[in-house]
Amino acid sequence: MNQASAKNIHPPRKRRKKFRRFLNRLGFLILLGGLVYIFFISDVFLVDIIIWQQIEGGGVQAESTHTPPQEIVESVDVLLSGKRWFLFSAKNYFLIPEKALKAKIEEFPSYQNISIEKKFPNAITIYYKRHDPVSVVVQSYVERNLLEPVVKEGQDLEELTIPLEDEYEEVITEQVFLLSDAGVILEKIHKDSIEPQEVVLMFYSSQVFETGDVVVEEELFQTMQTLQELFEPSIQIPIESYEVGDDFLPNEIRVVTREGWKVYFDWSTPIKEQVHLLQALLGGVLEGKKQEIQYIDLRIKDKVFYK
């Protein structure tokens, strides 16, 4: 009797134990899945606040008055819009790819000593030291766009006016950059951000510049600095801009004055001598005639041409 009862009772107990273990495991998996979802998949811990903080010399953190250019902000956004391990958002607070983020920002030469601080639950602060630019470069180049066929309403395709193969529309395009003391393009900026009294370098080139390109030789930089020191004190006329270009003579740099006329210099020969010659010319033959001048050419040693 007892043995028969034991045979009838024990199997249900074992089944109940197995079922409880199954429920416990299922509950654990559900809890684990819920935690994974909350912490790594849901929007609860997605970083949606990115603060850019500039660091001054000496490591002192100052209130940043500089906003990184749009191309840097966009490159960071693109990186964070990706996935970690093909599943989780790179914007997740716990999975922010800090090394990749630093490397991406350091692709822009203006930004150095990058560090990232996370602020729970959905913010990061990017600290950076900015390489101070020494000049502004305005590049002007011509884009040639192939003309498209002209389609008129109701016109058959066979009757289209198709431009010849060599028919192009030429468009003058400008882009503005900040330049380092090593002649490296640091970052692209908007033309409206140029200060009214800023002396810019106009660069007429067929090669389209990009961030990180070395575009100004050391000698040319030294020439610009020398002209900046000598020209205005000697001539009493401020410089508006410098000009260099592919179509200029080798070692040619042009100074555009704020009165509108230009001076052509050869930066392979002593600039000081050319400035003194210009000073003598304006105080002699051209005295009182500056408003009539279009340009003065000092590129050939011991010769002066003007118009």
mmCIF file of C-alpha atoms in Angstrom:
data_model
loop_
_atom_site.group_PDB
_atom_site.id
_atom_site.type_symbol
_atom_site.label_atom_id
_atom_site.label_comp_id
_atom_site.label_asym_id
_atom_site.label_seq_id
_atom_site.Cartn_x
_atom_site.Cartn_y
_atom_site.Cartn_z
ATOM 1 C CA MET A 1 0.000 0.000 0.000
ATOM 2 C CA ASN A 2 2.738 2.414 0.988
ATOM 3 C CA GLN A 3 4.847 1.472 -2.032
ATOM 4 C CA ALA A 4 1.919 1.963 -4.384
ATOM 5 C CA SER A 5 1.167 5.331 -2.782
ATOM 6 C CA ALA A 6 4.812 6.403 -3.168
ATOM 7 C CA LYS A 7 4.721 5.445 -6.844
ATOM 8 C CA ASN A 8 1.609 7.550 -7.362
ATOM 9 C CA ILE A 9 2.845 10.609 -5.389
ATOM 10 C CA HIS A 10 6.544 11.052 -6.304
ATOM 11 C CA PRO A 11 6.184 11.635 -10.076
ATOM 12 C CA PRO A 12 3.940 14.714 -9.603
ATOM 13 C CA ARG A 13 6.416 16.136 -7.072
ATOM 14 C CA LYS A 14 9.300 15.702 -9.503
ATOM 15 C CA ARG A 15 7.267 17.330 -12.257
ATOM 16 C CA ARG A 16 6.417 20.241 -9.979
ATOM 17 C CA LYS A 17 10.117 20.692 -9.096
ATOM 18 C CA LYS A 18 11.112 20.644 -12.773
ATOM 19 C CA PHE A 19 8.337 23.104 -13.579
ATOM 20 C CA ARG A 20 9.492 25.453 -10.764
ATOM 21 C CA ARG A 21 13.079 25.251 -12.015
ATOM 22 C CA PHE A 22 11.816 26.040 -15.510
ATOM 23 C CA LEU A 23 9.844 29.019 -14.195
ATOM 24 C CA ASN A 24 12.856 30.244 -12.201
ATOM 25 C CA ARG A 25 15.110 30.040 -15.257
ATOM 26 C CA LEU A 26 12.465 31.623 -17.445
ATOM 27 C CA GLY A 27 12.016 34.387 -14.895
ATOM 28 C CA PHE A 28 15.787 34.926 -14.747
ATOM 29 C CA LEU A 29 16.003 35.095 -18.549
ATOM 30 C CA ILE A 30 13.064 37.508 -18.693
ATOM 31 C CA LEU A 31 14.664 39.662 -16.000
ATOM 32 C CA LEU A 32 18.036 39.536 -17.779
ATOM 33 C CA GLY A 33 16.406 40.332 -21.113
ATOM 34 C CA GLY A 34 14.515 43.209 -19.536
ATOM 35 C CA LEU A 35 17.703 44.634 -18.031
ATOM 36 C CA VAL A 36 19.557 44.260 -21.347
ATOM 37 C CA TYR A 37 16.683 45.987 -23.128
ATOM 38 C CA ILE A 38 16.494 48.851 -20.626
ATOM 39 C CA PHE A 39 20.244 49.433 -20.363
ATOM 40 C CA PHE A 40 21.393 48.707 -23.935
ATOM 41 C CA ILE A 41 18.462 48.785 -26.390
ATOM 42 C CA SER A 42 15.874 51.262 -25.147
ATOM 43 C CA ASP A 43 16.207 55.044 -25.450
ATOM 44 C CA VAL A 44 16.623 55.500 -21.705
ATOM 45 C CA PHE A 45 20.431 55.635 -21.819
ATOM 46 C CA LEU A 46 20.938 57.026 -25.317
ATOM 47 C CA VAL A 47 23.307 60.014 -25.307
ATOM 48 C CA ASP A 48 21.429 62.992 -26.730
ATOM 49 C CA ILE A 49 23.485 65.793 -25.155
ATOM 50 C CA ILE A 50 26.988 66.450 -26.488
ATOM 51 C CA ILE A 51 28.854 69.383 -24.952
ATOM 52 C CA TRP A 52 32.009 70.741 -26.597
ATOM 53 C CA GLN A 53 34.375 72.289 -24.067
ATOM 54 C CA GLN A 54 37.574 74.073 -25.135
ATOM 55 C CA ILE A 55 40.611 73.845 -22.848
ATOM 56 C CA GLU A 56 42.896 76.841 -22.528
ATOM 57 C CA GLY A 57 46.653 76.696 -21.946
ATOM 58 C CA GLY A 58 47.734 75.230 -18.646
ATOM 59 C CA GLY A 59 44.840 72.810 -18.655
ATOM 60 C CA VAL A 60 42.354 75.361 -17.383
ATOM 61 C CA GLN A 61 38.882 74.620 -18.608
ATOM 62 C CA ALA A 62 37.206 77.792 -19.795
ATOM 63 C CA GLU A 63 33.714 78.540 -20.982
ATOM 64 C CA SER A 64 34.026 77.780 -24.665
ATOM 65 C CA THR A 65 33.254 80.625 -27.029
ATOM 66 C CA HIS A 66 34.157 78.469 -30.028
ATOM 67 C CA THR A 67 31.667 76.199 -31.728
ATOM 68 C CA PRO A 68 33.241 73.377 -33.753
ATOM 69 C CA PRO A 69 32.510 73.583 -37.471
ATOM 70 C CA GLN A 70 29.581 71.649 -38.881
ATOM 71 C CA GLU A 71 31.789 69.062 -40.638
ATOM 72 C CA ILE A 72 33.283 67.963 -37.280
ATOM 73 C CA VAL A 73 29.904 67.836 -35.550
ATOM 74 C CA GLU A 74 28.486 65.828 -38.456
ATOM 75 C CA SER A 75 31.404 63.369 -38.438
ATOM 76 C CA VAL A 76 30.793 62.705 -34.719
ATOM 77 C CA ASP A 77 27.049 62.283 -35.355
ATOM 78 C CA VAL A 78 27.745 59.796 -38.156
ATOM 79 C CA LEU A 79 30.053 57.751 -35.912
ATOM 80 C CA LEU A 80 27.514 57.668 -33.083
ATOM 81 C CA SER A 81 24.681 56.740 -35.434
ATOM 82 C CA GLY A 82 26.359 53.390 -36.053
ATOM 83 C CA LYS A 83 26.091 50.092 -34.177
ATOM 84 C CA ARG A 84 28.257 48.319 -31.637
ATOM 85 C CA TRP A 85 28.611 44.611 -32.350
ATOM 86 C CA PHE A 86 25.944 44.962 -35.073
ATOM 87 C CA LEU A 87 23.196 45.181 -32.454
ATOM 88 C CA PHE A 88 23.495 48.044 -29.960
ATOM 89 C CA SER A 89 23.478 51.754 -30.684
ATOM 90 C CA ALA A 90 26.863 53.503 -30.489
ATOM 91 C CA LYS A 91 25.022 56.305 -28.691
ATOM 92 C CA ASN A 92 24.361 54.085 -25.690
ATOM 93 C CA TYR A 93 25.853 55.649 -22.564
ATOM 94 C CA PHE A 94 27.595 52.410 -21.560
ATOM 95 C CA LEU A 95 28.890 51.651 -25.066
ATOM 96 C CA ILE A 96 30.195 55.032 -26.266
ATOM 97 C CA PRO A 97 33.211 54.239 -28.544
ATOM 98 C CA GLU A 98 35.594 56.662 -26.840
ATOM 99 C CA LYS A 99 38.762 55.637 -28.709
ATOM 100 C CA ALA A 100 37.049 55.798 -32.100
ATOM 101 C CA LEU A 101 35.486 59.133 -31.153
ATOM 102 C CA LYS A 102 38.876 60.623 -30.221
ATOM 103 C CA ALA A 103 40.447 59.317 -33.425
ATOM 104 C CA LYS A 104 37.641 60.778 -35.531
ATOM 105 C CA ILE A 105 37.984 64.261 -33.980
ATOM 106 C CA GLU A 106 41.782 64.182 -34.251
ATOM 107 C CA GLU A 107 41.438 63.776 -38.020
ATOM 108 C CA PHE A 108 40.864 67.528 -37.933
ATOM 109 C CA PRO A 109 44.246 69.199 -37.282
ATOM 110 C CA SER A 110 42.692 72.020 -35.233
ATOM 111 C CA TYR A 111 41.746 69.677 -32.410
ATOM 112 C CA GLN A 112 44.256 68.143 -30.018
ATOM 113 C CA ASN A 113 44.400 66.571 -26.539
ATOM 114 C CA ILE A 114 40.916 65.113 -26.849
ATOM 115 C CA SER A 115 39.301 63.690 -23.730
ATOM 116 C CA ILE A 116 35.744 62.515 -23.169
ATOM 117 C CA GLU A 117 33.779 62.635 -19.945
ATOM 118 C CA LYS A 118 30.477 60.792 -19.604
ATOM 119 C CA LYS A 119 27.692 62.295 -17.497
ATOM 120 C CA PHE A 120 25.025 59.849 -16.389
ATOM 121 C CA PRO A 121 22.577 59.027 -17.856
ATOM 122 C CA ASN A 122 22.608 60.582 -21.337
ATOM 123 C CA ALA A 123 25.350 63.195 -21.824
ATOM 124 C CA ILE A 124 29.010 63.426 -22.758
ATOM 125 C CA THR A 125 31.429 66.344 -22.672
ATOM 126 C CA ILE A 126 34.190 66.465 -25.268
ATOM 127 C CA TYR A 127 37.212 68.422 -24.018
ATOM 128 C CA TYR A 128 39.701 69.636 -26.595
ATOM 129 C CA LYS A 129 42.581 72.016 -27.090
ATOM 130 C CA ARG A 130 42.311 74.033 -30.278
ATOM 131 C CA HIS A 131 45.320 74.815 -32.446
ATOM 132 C CA ASP A 132 45.240 78.590 -32.875
ATOM 133 C CA PRO A 133 45.097 79.610 -36.545
ATOM 134 C CA VAL A 134 47.406 82.332 -37.822
ATOM 135 C CA SER A 135 45.662 83.188 -41.067
ATOM 136 C CA VAL A 136 42.535 82.807 -43.140
ATOM 137 C CA VAL A 137 42.732 81.304 -46.634
ATOM 138 C CA VAL A 138 40.028 81.976 -49.199
ATOM 139 C CA GLN A 139 40.373 79.545 -52.080
ATOM 140 C CA SER A 140 38.806 80.536 -55.386
ATOM 141 C CA TYR A 141 38.544 77.973 -58.135
ATOM 142 C CA VAL A 142 36.465 77.340 -61.249
ATOM 143 C CA GLU A 143 34.085 74.400 -61.461
ATOM 144 C CA ARG A 144 33.203 73.235 -64.945
ATOM 145 C CA ASN A 145 29.751 71.673 -65.146
ATOM 146 C CA LEU A 146 28.720 69.859 -68.311
ATOM 147 C CA LEU A 147 25.632 71.462 -69.810
ATOM 148 C CA GLU A 148 22.546 69.245 -69.861
ATOM 149 C CA PRO A 149 20.241 68.876 -72.884
ATOM 150 C CA VAL A 150 17.559 71.578 -73.072
ATOM 151 C CA VAL A 151 14.053 70.091 -72.906
ATOM 152 C CA LYS A 152 11.073 72.159 -73.973
ATOM 153 C CA GLU A 153 7.499 71.285 -73.123
ATOM 154 C CA GLY A 154 5.989 68.912 -75.669
ATOM 155 C CA GLN A 155 9.296 68.402 -77.466
ATOM 156 C CA ASP A 156 10.232 64.957 -78.770
ATOM 157 C CA LEU A 157 13.423 63.406 -77.433
ATOM 158 C CA GLU A 158 14.797 63.304 -80.976
ATOM 159 C CA GLU A 159 14.474 67.076 -81.205
ATOM 160 C CA LEU A 160 16.439 67.850 -78.050
ATOM 161 C CA THR A 161 19.122 70.488 -78.213
ATOM 162 C CA ILE A 162 22.146 68.532 -77.025
ATOM 163 C CA PRO A 163 25.238 70.593 -76.105
ATOM 164 C CA LEU A 164 28.524 69.721 -77.704
ATOM 165 C CA GLU A 165 30.939 67.557 -75.692
ATOM 166 C CA ASP A 166 33.109 70.547 -74.832
ATOM 167 C CA GLU A 167 30.249 72.832 -73.754
ATOM 168 C CA TYR A 168 30.559 73.569 -70.057
ATOM 169 C CA GLU A 169 29.190 76.081 -67.623
ATOM 170 C CA GLU A 170 32.002 77.624 -65.586
ATOM 171 C CA VAL A 171 31.139 78.560 -61.996
ATOM 172 C CA ILE A 172 33.526 80.377 -59.671
ATOM 173 C CA THR A 173 33.458 78.715 -56.250
ATOM 174 C CA GLU A 174 35.009 79.916 -53.006
ATOM 175 C CA GLN A 175 35.744 78.094 -49.785
ATOM 176 C CA VAL A 176 37.258 79.545 -46.623
ATOM 177 C CA PHE A 177 39.715 77.842 -44.251
ATOM 178 C CA LEU A 178 41.731 78.565 -41.138
ATOM 179 C CA LEU A 179 45.467 78.071 -41.578
ATOM 180 C CA SER A 180 48.133 76.986 -39.077
ATOM 181 C CA ASP A 181 51.631 78.474 -38.757
ATOM 182 C CA ALA A 182 52.894 75.389 -40.623
ATOM 183 C CA GLY A 183 50.719 76.177 -43.648
ATOM 184 C CA VAL A 184 48.262 73.375 -42.844
ATOM 185 C CA ILE A 185 44.532 73.825 -43.412
ATOM 186 C CA LEU A 186 42.955 73.398 -39.987
ATOM 187 C CA GLU A 187 39.253 73.612 -40.672
ATOM 188 C CA LYS A 188 36.661 74.986 -43.028
ATOM 189 C CA ILE A 189 34.684 78.032 -41.899
ATOM 190 C CA HIS A 190 31.858 80.162 -43.245
ATOM 191 C CA LYS A 191 32.824 83.300 -45.124
ATOM 192 C CA ASP A 192 30.598 85.393 -42.846
ATOM 193 C CA SER A 193 32.859 84.528 -39.899
ATOM 194 C CA ILE A 194 35.798 86.518 -41.341
ATOM 195 C CA GLU A 195 36.381 89.644 -39.270
ATOM 196 C CA PRO A 196 36.079 92.935 -41.223
ATOM 197 C CA GLN A 197 39.725 93.864 -40.573
ATOM 198 C CA GLU A 198 41.088 90.357 -41.136
ATOM 199 C CA VAL A 199 43.908 90.183 -43.706
ATOM 200 C CA VAL A 200 43.177 87.072 -45.755
ATOM 201 C CA LEU A 201 45.216 85.054 -48.241
ATOM 202 C CA MET A 202 43.376 84.637 -51.550
ATOM 203 C CA PHE A 203 44.500 81.433 -53.230
ATOM 204 C CA TYR A 204 43.589 80.950 -56.901
ATOM 205 C CA SER A 205 44.113 77.259 -57.523
ATOM 206 C CA SER A 206 42.625 74.519 -59.664
ATOM 207 C CA GLN A 207 43.276 71.957 -56.904
ATOM 208 C CA VAL A 208 40.411 71.811 -54.425
ATOM 209 C CA PHE A 209 41.757 72.151 -50.884
ATOM 210 C CA GLU A 210 40.752 69.851 -48.036
ATOM 211 C CA THR A 211 41.301 69.860 -44.297
ATOM 212 C CA GLY A 212 44.832 68.704 -43.470
ATOM 213 C CA ASP A 213 46.396 69.841 -46.757
ATOM 214 C CA VAL A 214 49.682 71.771 -46.608
ATOM 215 C CA VAL A 215 49.070 74.725 -48.933
ATOM 216 C CA VAL A 216 51.536 77.465 -47.909
ATOM 217 C CA GLU A 217 55.314 77.161 -47.911
ATOM 218 C CA GLU A 218 57.346 78.427 -44.973
ATOM 219 C CA GLU A 219 59.057 81.086 -47.114
ATOM 220 C CA LEU A 220 55.713 82.441 -48.265
ATOM 221 C CA PHE A 221 54.541 82.663 -44.664
ATOM 222 C CA GLN A 222 57.662 84.577 -43.716
ATOM 223 C CA THR A 223 57.067 86.930 -46.653
ATOM 224 C CA MET A 224 53.511 87.629 -45.484
ATOM 225 C CA GLN A 225 54.772 88.350 -41.972
ATOM 226 C CA THR A 226 57.482 90.686 -43.319
ATOM 227 C CA LEU A 227 54.968 92.539 -45.476
ATOM 228 C CA GLN A 228 52.624 92.824 -42.522
ATOM 229 C CA GLU A 229 55.425 94.431 -40.493
ATOM 230 C CA LEU A 230 56.789 96.758 -43.208
ATOM 231 C CA PHE A 231 54.043 97.662 -45.653
ATOM 232 C CA GLU A 232 51.561 99.695 -43.619
ATOM 233 C CA PRO A 233 54.152 101.602 -41.511
ATOM 234 C CA SER A 234 56.094 102.519 -44.678
ATOM 235 C CA ILE A 235 53.250 103.183 -47.109
ATOM 236 C CA GLN A 236 50.612 104.295 -44.581
ATOM 237 C CA ILE A 237 47.986 102.180 -46.312
ATOM 238 C CA PRO A 238 46.534 99.035 -44.712
ATOM 239 C CA ILE A 239 46.602 95.646 -46.459
ATOM 240 C CA GLU A 240 43.272 94.088 -47.336
ATOM 241 C CA SER A 241 44.530 90.736 -48.616
ATOM 242 C CA TYR A 242 47.353 88.757 -50.213
ATOM 243 C CA GLU A 243 46.963 86.874 -53.483
ATOM 244 C CA VAL A 244 48.795 83.824 -54.832
ATOM 245 C CA GLY A 245 47.756 81.466 -57.587
ATOM 246 C CA ASP A 246 48.565 78.770 -60.099
ATOM 247 C CA ASP A 247 48.589 81.271 -62.950
ATOM 248 C CA PHE A 248 50.957 83.692 -61.211
ATOM 249 C CA LEU A 249 54.678 83.796 -61.864
ATOM 250 C CA PRO A 250 56.826 81.563 -59.616
ATOM 251 C CA ASN A 251 57.388 83.184 -56.198
ATOM 252 C CA GLU A 252 54.835 85.914 -56.957
ATOM 253 C CA ILE A 253 52.651 87.353 -54.210
ATOM 254 C CA ARG A 254 50.290 90.266 -54.653
ATOM 255 C CA VAL A 255 49.227 92.726 -51.981
ATOM 256 C CA VAL A 256 45.737 94.192 -52.318
ATOM 257 C CA THR A 257 45.460 97.513 -50.458
ATOM 258 C CA ARG A 258 42.285 98.762 -48.826
ATOM 259 C CA GLU A 259 42.324 101.543 -51.427
ATOM 260 C CA GLY A 260 41.818 98.869 -54.105
ATOM 261 C CA TRP A 261 45.131 98.946 -56.007
ATOM 262 C CA LYS A 262 47.654 96.105 -55.978
ATOM 263 C CA VAL A 263 51.406 95.617 -55.618
ATOM 264 C CA TYR A 264 53.164 92.627 -57.203
ATOM 265 C CA PHE A 265 56.124 91.298 -55.171
ATOM 266 C CA ASP A 266 58.650 88.521 -55.760
ATOM 267 C CA TRP A 267 59.083 86.698 -52.460
ATOM 268 C CA SER A 268 62.322 84.997 -53.625
ATOM 269 C CA THR A 269 64.159 88.345 -53.335
ATOM 270 C CA PRO A 270 64.441 90.608 -50.248
ATOM 271 C CA ILE A 271 61.020 92.082 -49.532
ATOM 272 C CA LYS A 272 62.495 94.956 -47.559
ATOM 273 C CA GLU A 273 64.238 96.311 -50.672
ATOM 274 C CA GLN A 274 61.012 96.076 -52.694
ATOM 275 C CA VAL A 275 59.040 97.929 -50.014
ATOM 276 C CA HIS A 276 61.665 100.698 -49.912
ATOM 277 C CA LEU A 277 61.472 100.982 -53.713
ATOM 278 C CA LEU A 278 57.680 101.222 -53.486
ATOM 279 C CA GLN A 279 57.967 103.886 -50.802
ATOM 280 C CA ALA A 280 60.317 105.949 -53.000
ATOM 281 C CA LEU A 281 58.014 105.571 -55.995
ATOM 282 C CA LEU A 282 54.918 106.711 -54.108
ATOM 283 C CA GLY A 283 56.867 109.649 -52.680
ATOM 284 C CA GLY A 284 58.246 110.623 -56.089
ATOM 285 C CA VAL A 285 56.801 109.865 -59.518
ATOM 286 C CA LEU A 286 53.449 108.676 -58.188
ATOM 287 C CA GLU A 287 53.046 111.179 -55.379
ATOM 288 C CA GLY A 288 49.414 112.235 -55.160
ATOM 289 C CA LYS A 289 48.371 109.742 -57.861
ATOM 290 C CA LYS A 290 47.488 106.711 -55.732
ATOM 291 C CA GLN A 291 43.814 106.974 -56.597
ATOM 292 C CA GLU A 292 44.680 106.526 -60.296
ATOM 293 C CA ILE A 293 46.807 103.407 -59.779
ATOM 294 C CA GLN A 294 45.595 99.922 -60.701
ATOM 295 C CA TYR A 295 48.797 98.065 -59.879
ATOM 296 C CA ILE A 296 52.543 98.464 -59.283
ATOM 297 C CA ASP A 297 54.809 95.623 -60.409
ATOM 298 C CA LEU A 298 58.091 95.136 -58.479
ATOM 299 C CA ARG A 299 58.801 91.538 -59.505
ATOM 300 C CA ILE A 300 61.767 92.306 -61.761
ATOM 301 C CA LYS A 301 64.857 93.483 -59.879
ATOM 302 C CA ASP A 302 65.656 97.211 -60.295
ATOM 303 C CA LYS A 303 62.619 97.691 -62.574
ATOM 304 C CA VAL A 304 59.160 99.073 -61.845
ATOM 305 C CA PHE A 305 56.012 98.840 -63.903
ATOM 306 C CA TYR A 306 52.745 100.477 -63.009
ATOM 307 C CA LYS A 307 49.364 101.266 -64.475
#
